[in-house]
């Protein structure tokens, strides 16, 4: 193969291969490239000034995509320029996006691989160490984020994710219309959300937000009231049903301690069954639950209440929604289900925000999907110390897997 053929195979615009070396035992290919004749336009890497003359030359060796079984590196001849703005500076080369020893398309291949596989696996696949893969992926994501326009924020979601004993909570702000996380904040205080409004949005951007979907968490409500007095708060269905599931679990636990013997055995291990929705259970699991209900009417009642609460969001008229909620609360009378009564009080305390669902249509299930995506990333990555990286990762996931979101909405 002649050097002109290598030039064609390599494909480095404006450059030609002038030397190559094949090491068969180690399966390595090395190509030396320099500018083609006539390609003499130099750009300073500082502020992008165009220059005609070179100051001196130097060489850089970078990894490129493998050629069949051969790990390929390219030694590229580069120029330095004497720039009126910056002094002596390296030239800007589109194929070399960073100081790291990789060609752009190699970084893109690694970044793309990171979208569907864990860092460790990608590292093994490309023969890199995990820390290099992470740094590379971060650059890839930053380039992607830098090159796109962000849609306006009109409906926002606020949620929190529990990270663990040490880091505690992560506050997640998302765009409900695009299903994309926008910002992460440490902890879940009023100050956390204040920081988002203050640092991330202009007064104009804040005024464009019409609705905010969130959990019944007082600090977030206070922050919203202060920063977006015009914005409608809509309490999220997913979170309210989570509170209902928690109440069922409290009933279950109380019964577990009250009863002994066989009944106790039956209650044991039914936690997840009780938290699941009836429509999501198969026949065998429904039978298991029915056996439990036959023995304990109290748990049955709590479970039915949890299941029927979800229908509250089938109503589109305030009056009808309110009537349904009232009849739901009426069913609690004489039942002595303390956790359910507590939930009812909580719903009444947040009535405006629940009824706002009828006044302001917000997509349901988006917060849940965003939350789920981030949790999936955390599970896969194990220990994101860099929250910027996690955020970019989650944004990219939302942008590439929009069909996942649509499915969630339809469900
Ligand atoms: Zn310059």
Tab-separated table of N, CA, C and O and ligand atoms in Angstrom, residues 44-49 83 85-86 89, ligand 1:
chain	number	residue	atom	x	y	z
A	44	UNK	N	-5.257	30.598	14.932
A	44	UNK	CA	-4.720	30.615	16.291
A	44	UNK	C	-5.715	29.945	17.242
A	44	UNK	O	-6.922	30.167	17.154
A	45	UNK	N	-5.217	29.133	18.155
A	45	UNK	CA	-6.113	28.425	19.079
A	45	UNK	C	-6.623	29.331	20.190
A	45	UNK	O	-7.472	28.935	20.981
A	46	UNK	N	-6.073	30.575	20.255
A	46	UNK	CA	-6.551	31.513	21.275
A	46	UNK	C	-7.923	32.057	20.948
A	46	UNK	O	-8.943	31.510	21.372
A	47	UNK	N	-7.981	33.133	20.140
A	47	UNK	CA	-9.252	33.767	19.829
A	47	UNK	C	-9.691	33.482	18.401
A	47	UNK	O	-10.609	34.124	17.892
A	48	UNK	N	-8.998	32.578	17.722
A	48	UNK	CA	-9.432	32.172	16.393
A	48	UNK	C	-9.003	33.094	15.272
A	48	UNK	O	-9.581	33.079	14.193
A	49	UNK	N	-7.967	33.916	15.489
A	49	UNK	CA	-7.465	34.791	14.436
A	49	UNK	C	-6.821	33.957	13.325
A	49	UNK	O	-6.109	32.984	13.602
A	83	UNK	N	0.892	35.052	17.062
A	83	UNK	CA	-0.388	35.750	16.963
A	83	UNK	C	-0.274	37.131	17.596
A	83	UNK	O	0.269	37.262	18.686
A	85	UNK	N	-2.526	38.765	18.994
A	85	UNK	CA	-3.322	38.793	20.231
A	85	UNK	C	-2.679	37.983	21.350
A	85	UNK	O	-2.683	38.400	22.506
A	86	UNK	N	-2.164	36.809	20.995
A	86	UNK	CA	-1.784	35.853	22.046
A	86	UNK	C	-0.283	35.581	22.129
A	86	UNK	O	0.156	34.896	23.040
A	89	UNK	N	1.590	30.704	19.820
A	89	UNK	CA	0.457	29.864	20.259
A	89	UNK	C	0.298	28.711	19.280
A	89	UNK	O	0.661	28.823	18.118
B	1	LIG	ZN1	-4.369	34.345	19.005
